[in-house]
Amino acid sequence: MNTEPAPRWRRLEPDERKEQIYACAARLFGERPYSAVSTSDIAAAAGVARGLINHYFGTKRELYLEIIRRALTVPRLAVEILPDGPLELRADVAIEWFLDMVTSQERMWLAAIAPEGIGRDLEVERILEEADRESADRVLEAVGLSRESEHGPELNALVRAFGGMVKAAGREWLVRGSLTRDQVHLLLSKSLVTLVGEIFPAIQAEPPRTGPPSPRSGDSG
């Protein structure tokens, strides 16, 4: 019989160590402004050498941008877990998953939707736009559609517009306290059902666009 005490720690695999660093960095960036977090702080929180952060993520800026990207991109898992059944059920489960995700990383999610910490430069704007487009693609995939379909670009744009409301509702709930989680759930799930069940079919019934959009009224040519 082995009477030796069990070790208090174990060596982490590289992927586990990387995720540990990521989680610690996300927590620190959620708690403090970008300028108030150093790679030494992240290394100390994760219990690793600072060089390991550079090895996995590059610079502090690159790590921060990766955190923003992951915080705002809906993963494929969110589609895979949806149950079979009516649209209302699937929308309810999808919104519940999303609100659980936001709750689990509240401060970082709020920081990611308004990342003033390093300035709204072109790279940050590109990451935000890519995250919005990819997340919209996940929603289209969940309802059996694609951005590559006949009206795909318009449908993707509609979901991105819905995403703007999602972020605004999240701030009303988490920052201002003017809405409860249940109220946000009701707002988003009902809006998603309307978007997919009524607005999508109306857009798909339109003739396909054959050229660039017409200039807005008042634009000079």
Tab-separated table of C-alpha atoms in Angstrom:
chain	number	residue	atom	x	y	z
A	1	MET	CA	0.000	0.000	0.000
A	2	ASN	CA	1.350	3.417	-0.992
A	3	THR	CA	1.408	5.707	2.060
A	4	GLU	CA	3.107	8.673	0.385
A	5	PRO	CA	0.972	11.834	0.321
A	6	ALA	CA	-0.502	12.826	-2.990
A	7	PRO	CA	1.375	15.646	-4.728
A	8	ARG	CA	-0.124	19.096	-4.229
A	9	TRP	CA	0.395	20.057	-7.846
A	10	ARG	CA	0.854	18.454	-11.201
A	11	ARG	CA	2.659	19.525	-14.309
A	12	LEU	CA	0.221	21.119	-16.740
A	13	GLU	CA	0.154	20.217	-20.394
A	14	PRO	CA	1.038	23.108	-22.751
A	15	ASP	CA	-2.580	23.725	-23.774
A	16	GLU	CA	-3.699	23.742	-20.133
A	17	ARG	CA	-0.916	26.146	-19.188
A	18	LYS	CA	-1.837	28.427	-22.071
A	19	GLU	CA	-5.470	28.475	-20.974
A	20	GLN	CA	-4.414	29.185	-17.394
A	21	ILE	CA	-2.416	32.211	-18.552
A	22	TYR	CA	-5.322	33.343	-20.696
A	23	ALA	CA	-7.798	33.056	-17.809
A	24	CYS	CA	-5.556	34.985	-15.422
A	25	ALA	CA	-4.930	37.716	-18.000
A	26	ALA	CA	-8.654	38.017	-18.781
A	27	ARG	CA	-9.416	38.409	-15.087
A	28	LEU	CA	-6.766	41.097	-14.600
A	29	PHE	CA	-7.770	43.058	-17.712
A	30	GLY	CA	-11.364	42.910	-16.512
A	31	GLU	CA	-10.414	44.284	-13.117
A	32	ARG	CA	-7.969	47.013	-14.172
A	33	PRO	CA	-7.321	49.377	-17.090
A	34	TYR	CA	-5.059	48.015	-19.802
A	35	SER	CA	-2.191	50.308	-18.784
A	36	ALA	CA	-2.362	49.094	-15.168
A	37	VAL	CA	-1.703	45.439	-16.076
A	38	SER	CA	1.834	44.282	-16.859
A	39	THR	CA	3.091	40.971	-18.177
A	40	SER	CA	4.796	40.538	-14.794
A	41	ASP	CA	1.372	40.851	-13.113
A	42	ILE	CA	-0.071	38.225	-15.432
A	43	ALA	CA	2.884	35.899	-14.914
A	44	ALA	CA	2.610	36.208	-11.132
A	45	ALA	CA	-1.135	35.513	-11.208
A	46	ALA	CA	-0.634	32.456	-13.409
A	47	GLY	CA	2.434	31.229	-11.517
A	48	VAL	CA	4.634	31.135	-14.622
A	49	ALA	CA	7.754	32.828	-15.916
A	50	ARG	CA	7.096	36.006	-17.888
A	51	GLY	CA	8.845	34.507	-20.916
A	52	LEU	CA	6.162	31.851	-21.165
A	53	ILE	CA	3.569	34.571	-21.834
A	54	ASN	CA	5.682	35.871	-24.716
A	55	HIS	CA	6.110	32.297	-25.982
A	56	TYR	CA	2.370	31.593	-26.115
A	57	PHE	CA	0.883	34.997	-26.894
A	58	GLY	CA	3.619	37.431	-27.954
A	59	THR	CA	3.309	40.907	-26.462
A	60	LYS	CA	0.866	42.146	-23.853
A	61	ARG	CA	-1.043	43.903	-26.613
A	62	GLU	CA	-1.343	40.699	-28.650
A	63	LEU	CA	-2.634	38.834	-25.590
A	64	TYR	CA	-5.173	41.578	-24.900
A	65	LEU	CA	-6.399	41.513	-28.509
A	66	GLU	CA	-6.789	37.730	-28.321
A	67	ILE	CA	-8.857	38.125	-25.155
A	68	ILE	CA	-11.118	40.651	-26.900
A	69	ARG	CA	-11.507	38.328	-29.891
A	70	ARG	CA	-12.457	35.323	-27.788
A	71	ALA	CA	-14.738	37.285	-25.451
A	72	LEU	CA	-16.845	38.565	-28.347
A	73	THR	CA	-16.857	35.592	-30.730
A	74	VAL	CA	-19.598	32.993	-30.360
A	75	PRO	CA	-17.879	29.571	-30.506
A	76	ARG	CA	-19.114	26.649	-32.575
A	77	LEU	CA	-19.954	24.837	-29.335
A	78	ALA	CA	-22.824	27.262	-28.799
A	79	VAL	CA	-24.431	25.935	-31.984
A	80	GLU	CA	-23.649	22.276	-31.299
A	81	ILE	CA	-25.420	22.282	-27.920
A	82	LEU	CA	-28.714	23.584	-29.284
A	83	PRO	CA	-31.522	21.039	-28.978
A	84	ASP	CA	-33.777	19.891	-31.756
A	85	GLY	CA	-37.175	21.494	-31.567
A	86	PRO	CA	-39.097	24.656	-32.393
A	87	LEU	CA	-37.395	27.988	-32.979
A	88	GLU	CA	-38.631	29.350	-29.650
A	89	LEU	CA	-36.897	26.556	-27.716
A	90	ARG	CA	-33.636	26.917	-29.618
A	91	ALA	CA	-33.632	30.693	-29.141
A	92	ASP	CA	-34.315	30.280	-25.430
A	93	VAL	CA	-31.411	27.845	-25.000
A	94	ALA	CA	-29.068	30.006	-27.098
A	95	ILE	CA	-29.792	33.143	-25.056
A	96	GLU	CA	-29.463	31.220	-21.785
A	97	TRP	CA	-26.044	29.954	-22.900
A	98	PHE	CA	-25.001	33.480	-23.859
A	99	LEU	CA	-26.087	35.016	-20.550
A	100	ASP	CA	-24.276	32.259	-18.633
A	101	MET	CA	-21.141	33.016	-20.644
A	102	VAL	CA	-21.397	36.739	-19.939
A	103	THR	CA	-21.973	36.085	-16.235
A	104	SER	CA	-18.867	33.890	-16.044
A	105	GLN	CA	-16.634	36.639	-17.447
A	106	GLU	CA	-18.670	39.754	-16.732
A	107	ARG	CA	-15.869	42.292	-16.289
A	108	MET	CA	-13.880	41.121	-19.278
A	109	TRP	CA	-16.951	41.030	-21.518
A	110	LEU	CA	-17.826	44.597	-20.551
A	111	ALA	CA	-14.240	45.685	-21.158
A	112	ALA	CA	-14.225	43.924	-24.533
A	113	ILE	CA	-17.371	45.646	-25.829
A	114	ALA	CA	-15.855	49.027	-24.989
A	115	PRO	CA	-12.077	48.489	-25.169
A	116	GLU	CA	-10.883	52.048	-24.619
A	117	GLY	CA	-7.900	50.743	-22.649
A	118	ILE	CA	-5.520	50.732	-25.609
A	119	GLY	CA	-7.414	53.133	-27.829
A	120	ARG	CA	-9.803	52.318	-30.644
A	121	ASP	CA	-7.136	51.800	-33.311
A	122	LEU	CA	-7.595	50.084	-36.659
A	123	GLU	CA	-6.509	46.667	-35.395
A	124	VAL	CA	-8.979	46.737	-32.532
A	125	GLU	CA	-11.735	47.837	-34.902
A	126	ARG	CA	-10.847	44.980	-37.272
A	127	ILE	CA	-11.012	42.421	-34.458
A	128	LEU	CA	-14.378	43.752	-33.285
A	129	GLU	CA	-15.784	43.604	-36.816
A	130	GLU	CA	-14.447	40.090	-37.415
A	131	ALA	CA	-15.886	38.888	-34.101
A	132	ASP	CA	-19.281	40.369	-34.964
A	133	ARG	CA	-19.302	38.774	-38.431
A	134	GLU	CA	-18.167	35.374	-37.188
A	135	SER	CA	-20.715	35.411	-34.365
A	136	ALA	CA	-23.430	36.346	-36.856
A	137	ASP	CA	-22.353	33.395	-39.007
A	138	ARG	CA	-22.849	31.127	-35.980
A	139	VAL	CA	-26.420	32.382	-35.605
A	140	LEU	CA	-27.099	31.786	-39.298
A	141	GLU	CA	-25.586	28.305	-39.009
A	142	ALA	CA	-27.833	27.560	-36.037
A	143	VAL	CA	-30.925	28.178	-38.178
A	144	GLY	CA	-29.600	26.360	-41.240
A	145	LEU	CA	-28.504	29.399	-43.225
A	146	SER	CA	-25.186	30.714	-44.476
A	147	ARG	CA	-23.577	34.024	-45.321
A	148	GLU	CA	-22.809	32.426	-48.698
A	149	SER	CA	-26.517	32.024	-49.512
A	150	GLU	CA	-28.392	34.347	-51.860
A	151	HIS	CA	-29.280	36.866	-49.142
A	152	GLY	CA	-26.488	35.845	-46.786
A	153	PRO	CA	-24.768	39.246	-46.546
A	154	GLU	CA	-28.019	40.992	-45.622
A	155	LEU	CA	-28.902	38.296	-43.069
A	156	ASN	CA	-25.434	38.563	-41.521
A	157	ALA	CA	-25.888	42.325	-41.292
A	158	LEU	CA	-29.268	41.875	-39.600
A	159	VAL	CA	-27.710	39.602	-36.971
A	160	ARG	CA	-24.918	42.131	-36.395
A	161	ALA	CA	-27.561	44.783	-35.832
A	162	PHE	CA	-29.214	42.448	-33.330
A	163	GLY	CA	-25.780	42.068	-31.741
A	164	GLY	CA	-25.707	45.804	-31.100
A	165	MET	CA	-28.900	45.450	-29.096
A	166	VAL	CA	-27.391	42.478	-27.232
A	167	LYS	CA	-24.466	44.623	-26.087
A	168	ALA	CA	-26.727	47.516	-25.120
A	169	ALA	CA	-29.011	45.206	-23.136
A	170	GLY	CA	-25.980	43.711	-21.418
A	171	ARG	CA	-24.873	47.151	-20.246
A	172	GLU	CA	-28.380	47.960	-18.992
A	173	TRP	CA	-28.293	44.751	-16.957
A	174	LEU	CA	-24.703	44.604	-15.728
A	175	VAL	CA	-23.689	48.268	-15.504
A	176	ARG	CA	-26.834	50.315	-14.909
A	177	GLY	CA	-28.961	47.677	-13.196
A	178	SER	CA	-32.008	48.978	-15.080
A	179	LEU	CA	-32.905	45.496	-16.353
A	180	THR	CA	-32.790	42.116	-14.639
A	181	ARG	CA	-31.266	39.037	-16.214
A	182	ASP	CA	-34.740	37.568	-16.738
A	183	GLN	CA	-35.861	40.740	-18.517
A	184	VAL	CA	-32.805	40.714	-20.752
A	185	HIS	CA	-33.419	37.034	-21.502
A	186	LEU	CA	-37.017	37.794	-22.492
A	187	LEU	CA	-36.005	40.760	-24.659
A	188	LEU	CA	-33.262	38.915	-26.517
A	189	SER	CA	-35.020	35.574	-26.984
A	190	LYS	CA	-38.251	37.164	-28.279
A	191	SER	CA	-36.275	39.508	-30.547
A	192	LEU	CA	-34.231	36.601	-31.927
A	193	VAL	CA	-37.390	34.609	-32.680
A	194	THR	CA	-38.867	37.618	-34.500
A	195	LEU	CA	-35.638	38.203	-36.417
A	196	VAL	CA	-35.330	34.601	-37.597
A	197	GLY	CA	-39.023	33.749	-37.916
A	198	GLU	CA	-40.364	36.932	-39.522
A	199	ILE	CA	-37.642	39.284	-40.738
A	200	PHE	CA	-35.378	36.677	-42.332
A	201	PRO	CA	-38.218	35.257	-44.491
A	202	ALA	CA	-39.212	38.779	-45.576
A	203	ILE	CA	-35.652	39.541	-46.663
A	204	GLN	CA	-35.322	36.189	-48.425
A	205	ALA	CA	-38.523	36.894	-50.378
A	206	GLU	CA	-36.981	40.005	-51.906
A	207	PRO	CA	-35.328	39.791	-55.335
A	208	PRO	CA	-31.550	39.455	-55.086
A	209	ARG	CA	-29.522	42.625	-55.297
A	210	THR	CA	-27.620	42.936	-58.561
A	211	GLY	CA	-25.330	45.834	-57.772
A	212	PRO	CA	-23.991	48.125	-55.078
A	213	PRO	CA	-26.505	49.890	-52.818
A	214	SER	CA	-27.966	53.139	-54.062
A	215	PRO	CA	-26.390	56.358	-52.719
A	216	ARG	CA	-28.108	57.721	-49.653
A	217	SER	CA	-30.342	60.722	-50.082
A	218	GLY	CA	-28.270	63.866	-49.922
A	219	ASP	CA	-24.973	62.202	-50.929
A	220	SER	CA	-23.155	64.028	-53.643
A	221	GLY	CA	-21.913	62.121	-56.637
